[in-house]
GROMACS .gro file of C-alpha atoms in nm:
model
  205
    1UNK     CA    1   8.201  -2.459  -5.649
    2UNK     CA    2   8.262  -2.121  -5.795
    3UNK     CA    3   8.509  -2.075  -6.124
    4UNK     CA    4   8.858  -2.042  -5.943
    5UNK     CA    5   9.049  -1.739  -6.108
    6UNK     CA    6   9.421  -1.605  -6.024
    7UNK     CA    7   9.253  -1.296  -5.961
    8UNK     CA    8   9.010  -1.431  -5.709
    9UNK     CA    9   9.057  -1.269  -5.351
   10UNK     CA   10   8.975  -1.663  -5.192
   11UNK     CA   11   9.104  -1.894  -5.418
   12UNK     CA   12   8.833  -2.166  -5.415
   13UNK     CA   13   9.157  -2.445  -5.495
   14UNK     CA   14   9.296  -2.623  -5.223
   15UNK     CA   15   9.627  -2.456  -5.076
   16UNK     CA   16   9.845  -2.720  -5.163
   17UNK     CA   17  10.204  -2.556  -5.081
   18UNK     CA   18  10.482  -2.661  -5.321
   19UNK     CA   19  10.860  -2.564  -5.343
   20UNK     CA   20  10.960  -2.474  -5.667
   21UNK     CA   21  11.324  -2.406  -5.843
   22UNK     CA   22  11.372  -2.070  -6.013
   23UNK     CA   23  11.627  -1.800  -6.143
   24UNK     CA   24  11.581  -1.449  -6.038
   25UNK     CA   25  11.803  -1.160  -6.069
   26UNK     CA   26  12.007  -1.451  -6.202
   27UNK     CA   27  12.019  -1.610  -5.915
   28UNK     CA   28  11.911  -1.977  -5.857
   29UNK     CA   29  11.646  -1.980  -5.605
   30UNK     CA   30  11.384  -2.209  -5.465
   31UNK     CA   31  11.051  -2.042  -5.386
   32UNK     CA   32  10.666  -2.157  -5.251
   33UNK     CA   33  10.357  -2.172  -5.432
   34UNK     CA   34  10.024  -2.284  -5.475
   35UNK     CA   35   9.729  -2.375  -5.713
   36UNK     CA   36   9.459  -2.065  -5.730
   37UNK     CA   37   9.730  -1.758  -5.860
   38UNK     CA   38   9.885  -1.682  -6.190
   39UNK     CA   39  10.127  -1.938  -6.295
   40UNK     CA   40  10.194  -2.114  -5.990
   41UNK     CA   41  10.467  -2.394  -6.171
   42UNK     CA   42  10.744  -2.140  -6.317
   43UNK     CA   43  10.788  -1.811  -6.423
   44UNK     CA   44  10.573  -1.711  -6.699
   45UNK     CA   45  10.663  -1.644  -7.016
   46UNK     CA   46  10.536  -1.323  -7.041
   47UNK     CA   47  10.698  -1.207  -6.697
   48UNK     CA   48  11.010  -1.373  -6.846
   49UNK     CA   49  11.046  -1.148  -7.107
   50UNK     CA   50  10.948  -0.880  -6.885
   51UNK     CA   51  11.231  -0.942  -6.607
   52UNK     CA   52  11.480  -0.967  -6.917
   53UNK     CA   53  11.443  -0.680  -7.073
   54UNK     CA   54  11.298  -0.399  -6.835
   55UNK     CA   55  11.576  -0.161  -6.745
   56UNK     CA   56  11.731  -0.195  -6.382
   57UNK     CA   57  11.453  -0.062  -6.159
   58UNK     CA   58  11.542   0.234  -5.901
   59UNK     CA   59  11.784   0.173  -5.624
   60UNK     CA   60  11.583   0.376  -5.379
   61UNK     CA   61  11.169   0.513  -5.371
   62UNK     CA   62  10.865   0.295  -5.390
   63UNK     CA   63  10.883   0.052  -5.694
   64UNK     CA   64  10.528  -0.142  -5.755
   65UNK     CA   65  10.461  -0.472  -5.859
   66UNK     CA   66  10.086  -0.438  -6.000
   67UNK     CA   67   9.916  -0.790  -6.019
   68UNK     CA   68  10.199  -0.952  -5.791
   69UNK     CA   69  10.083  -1.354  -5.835
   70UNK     CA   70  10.341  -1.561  -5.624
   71UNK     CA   71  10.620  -1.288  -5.662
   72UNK     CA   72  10.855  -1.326  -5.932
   73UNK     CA   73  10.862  -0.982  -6.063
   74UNK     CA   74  10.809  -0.818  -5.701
   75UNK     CA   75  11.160  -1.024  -5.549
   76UNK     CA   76  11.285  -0.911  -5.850
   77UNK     CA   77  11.275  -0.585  -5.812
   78UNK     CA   78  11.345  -0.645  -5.399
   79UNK     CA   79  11.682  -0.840  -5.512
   80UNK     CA   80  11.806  -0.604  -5.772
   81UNK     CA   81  11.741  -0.257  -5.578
   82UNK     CA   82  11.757  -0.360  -5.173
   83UNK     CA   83  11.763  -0.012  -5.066
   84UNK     CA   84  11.372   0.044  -5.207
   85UNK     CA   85  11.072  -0.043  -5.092
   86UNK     CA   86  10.898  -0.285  -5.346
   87UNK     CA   87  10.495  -0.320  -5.302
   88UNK     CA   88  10.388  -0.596  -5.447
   89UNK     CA   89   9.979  -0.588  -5.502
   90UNK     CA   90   9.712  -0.817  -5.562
   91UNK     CA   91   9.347  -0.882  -5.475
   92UNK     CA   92   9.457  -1.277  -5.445
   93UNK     CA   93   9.493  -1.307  -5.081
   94UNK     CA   94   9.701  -1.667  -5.143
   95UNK     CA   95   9.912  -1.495  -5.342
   96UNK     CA   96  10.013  -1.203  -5.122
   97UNK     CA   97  10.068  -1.426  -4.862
   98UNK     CA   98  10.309  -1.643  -5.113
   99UNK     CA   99  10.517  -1.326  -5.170
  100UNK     CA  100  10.571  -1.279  -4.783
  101UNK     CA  101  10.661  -1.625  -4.748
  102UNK     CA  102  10.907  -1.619  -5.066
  103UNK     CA  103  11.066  -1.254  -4.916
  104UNK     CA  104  11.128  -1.454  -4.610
  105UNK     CA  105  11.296  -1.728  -4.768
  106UNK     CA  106  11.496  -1.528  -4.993
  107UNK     CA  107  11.584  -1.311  -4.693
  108UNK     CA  108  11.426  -0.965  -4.818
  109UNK     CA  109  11.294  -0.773  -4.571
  110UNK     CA  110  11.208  -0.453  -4.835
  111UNK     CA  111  10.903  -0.634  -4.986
  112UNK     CA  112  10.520  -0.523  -4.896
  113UNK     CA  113  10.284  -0.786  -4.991
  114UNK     CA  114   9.967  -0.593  -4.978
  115UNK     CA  115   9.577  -0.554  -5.131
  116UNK     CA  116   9.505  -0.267  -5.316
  117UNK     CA  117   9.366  -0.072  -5.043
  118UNK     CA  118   9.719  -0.134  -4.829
  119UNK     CA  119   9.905   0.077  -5.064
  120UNK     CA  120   9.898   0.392  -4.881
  121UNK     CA  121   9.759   0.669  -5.022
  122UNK     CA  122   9.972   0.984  -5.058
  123UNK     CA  123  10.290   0.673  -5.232
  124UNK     CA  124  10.438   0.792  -5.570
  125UNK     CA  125  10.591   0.521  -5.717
  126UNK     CA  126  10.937   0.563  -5.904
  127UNK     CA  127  10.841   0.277  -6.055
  128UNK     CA  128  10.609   0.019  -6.170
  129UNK     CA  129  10.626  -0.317  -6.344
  130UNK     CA  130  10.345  -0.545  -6.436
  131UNK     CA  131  10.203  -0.810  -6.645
  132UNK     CA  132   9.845  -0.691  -6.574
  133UNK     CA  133   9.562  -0.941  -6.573
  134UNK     CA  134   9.435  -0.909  -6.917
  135UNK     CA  135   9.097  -1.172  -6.855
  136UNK     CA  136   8.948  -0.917  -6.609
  137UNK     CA  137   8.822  -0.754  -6.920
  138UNK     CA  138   8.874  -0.430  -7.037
  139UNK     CA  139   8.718  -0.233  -6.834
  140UNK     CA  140   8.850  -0.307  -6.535
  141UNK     CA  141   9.212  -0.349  -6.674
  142UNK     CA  142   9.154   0.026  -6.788
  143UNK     CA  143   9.053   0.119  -6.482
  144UNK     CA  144   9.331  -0.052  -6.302
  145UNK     CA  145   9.554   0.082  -6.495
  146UNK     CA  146   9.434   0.471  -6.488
  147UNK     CA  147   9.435   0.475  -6.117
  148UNK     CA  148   9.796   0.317  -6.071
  149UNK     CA  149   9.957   0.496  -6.353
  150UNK     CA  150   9.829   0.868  -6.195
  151UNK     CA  151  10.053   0.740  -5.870
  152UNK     CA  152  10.380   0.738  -6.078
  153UNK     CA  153  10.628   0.988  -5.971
  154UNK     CA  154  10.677   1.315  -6.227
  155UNK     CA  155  10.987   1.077  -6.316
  156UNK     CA  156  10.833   0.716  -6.280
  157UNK     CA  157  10.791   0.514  -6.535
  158UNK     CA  158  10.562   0.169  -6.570
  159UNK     CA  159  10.687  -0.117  -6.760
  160UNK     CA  160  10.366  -0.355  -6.852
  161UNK     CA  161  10.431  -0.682  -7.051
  162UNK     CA  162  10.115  -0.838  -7.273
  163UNK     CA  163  10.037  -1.080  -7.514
  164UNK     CA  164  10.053  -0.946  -7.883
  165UNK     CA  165   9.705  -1.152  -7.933
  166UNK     CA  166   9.566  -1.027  -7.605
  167UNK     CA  167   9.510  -0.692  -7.728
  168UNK     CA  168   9.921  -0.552  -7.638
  169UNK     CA  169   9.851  -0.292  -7.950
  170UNK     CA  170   9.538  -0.195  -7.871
  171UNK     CA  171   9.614  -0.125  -7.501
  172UNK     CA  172   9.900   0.060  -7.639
  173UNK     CA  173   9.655   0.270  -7.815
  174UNK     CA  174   9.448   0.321  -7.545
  175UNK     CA  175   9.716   0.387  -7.296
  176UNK     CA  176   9.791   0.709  -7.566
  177UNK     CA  177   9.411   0.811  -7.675
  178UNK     CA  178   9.403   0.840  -7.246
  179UNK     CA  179   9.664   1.055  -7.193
  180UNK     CA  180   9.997   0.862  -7.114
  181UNK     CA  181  10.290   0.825  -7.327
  182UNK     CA  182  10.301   0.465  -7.423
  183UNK     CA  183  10.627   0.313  -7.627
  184UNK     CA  184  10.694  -0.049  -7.716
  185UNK     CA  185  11.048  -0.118  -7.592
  186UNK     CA  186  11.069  -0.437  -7.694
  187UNK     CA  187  10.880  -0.761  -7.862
  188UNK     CA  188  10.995  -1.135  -7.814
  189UNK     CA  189  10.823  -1.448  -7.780
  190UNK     CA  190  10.445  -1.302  -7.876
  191UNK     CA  191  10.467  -1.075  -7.594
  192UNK     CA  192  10.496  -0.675  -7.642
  193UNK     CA  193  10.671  -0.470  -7.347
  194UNK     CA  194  10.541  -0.118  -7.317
  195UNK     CA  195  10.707   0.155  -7.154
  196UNK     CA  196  10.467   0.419  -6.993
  197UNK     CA  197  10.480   0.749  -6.881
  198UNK     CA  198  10.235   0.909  -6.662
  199UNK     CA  199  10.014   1.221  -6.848
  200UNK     CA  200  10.062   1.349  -7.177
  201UNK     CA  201  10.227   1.259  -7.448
  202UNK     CA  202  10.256   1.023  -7.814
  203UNK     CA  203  10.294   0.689  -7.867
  204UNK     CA  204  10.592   0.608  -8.087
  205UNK     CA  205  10.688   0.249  -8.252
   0.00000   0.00000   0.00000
């Protein structure tokens, strides 16, 4: 059987549905999920930190979740800004169709679970949040990353969580040697959250 990843598009795992007790938007909330996506027990850490201390997303535009897993950041967004359209996106096929299960049991009908190639292609997002999928490997994270940060608004701005030991400064560095204006906002638990800004500009700490 092949290595089962959370960033598999068929999850080789069985699809052994669970119910699971979270908080979101600080609300209490029960939600599905499965073995074969990121952190399918609770909310990570990392998106944890994340979901505290992002600013409040848009009320209105396309806001993206990049690398949605079972949803947490993506219903997120949906609960705290119901009048925007929140895409949540991921090559894990399980796990997009986790989100749309989760929307419809949390009654949100503003969420888009979709692959990459769903998103359509002219969308500028006003915003983006993410806690990308470091173990792809660099290049592909930097590639990821390039092609979702160019479909940022003129005033979007992405909000990416990673693990200070996972590289979080050196992504940082990238982010500005490419281009974007990168800024850690904030630092708790091992995990750095970086505020970025679509084209040019310097990284500040």
């Amino acid at each position: 059987m092949p290595e089962d990843h959370y960033f598999s598009a068929e999850p080789a795992s069985a699809d052994e549905r669970r119910r699971v007790p979270v908080t979101l938007a600080g609300r209490d909330v029960v939600v599905e999920t499965a073995p074969g996506v990121f952190s399918p027990d609770h909310v990570d850490a990392g998106t944890a930190v994340l979901l505290r201390t992002a600013p409040p997303p848009p009320a209105a535009g396309d806001l993206v979740d990049l690398g949605c897993g079972w949803g947490p950041v993506a219903l997120t967004l949906a609960l705290l800004s119901p009048g925007a359209t929140v895409w949540a996106v991921d090559v894990n096929a399980r796990a997009l169709d986790l989100v749309r299960r989760n929307a419809d049991l949390l009654g949100l009908d503003n969420v888009r679970a979709v692959a990459p190639a769903g998103v359509p292609a002219d969308l500028r997002a006003a915003a983006l949040w993410s806690n990308p999928p470091i173990r792809v490997g660099k290049p592909a994270l930097h590639a990821m990353l390039d092609h979702w940060l160019d479909r940022l608004d003129d005033d979007g701005e992405a909000h990416l969580v990673v693990q200070r030991n996972l590289g979080a400064d050196s992504l940082q560095r990238w982010l500005t040697d490419n281009g974007h204006a990168a800024e850690r906002v904030a630092s708790s638990k091992g995990f750095r959250v970086l505020r970025v800004r679509r084209g040019k500009g310097t990284s500040t700490r």
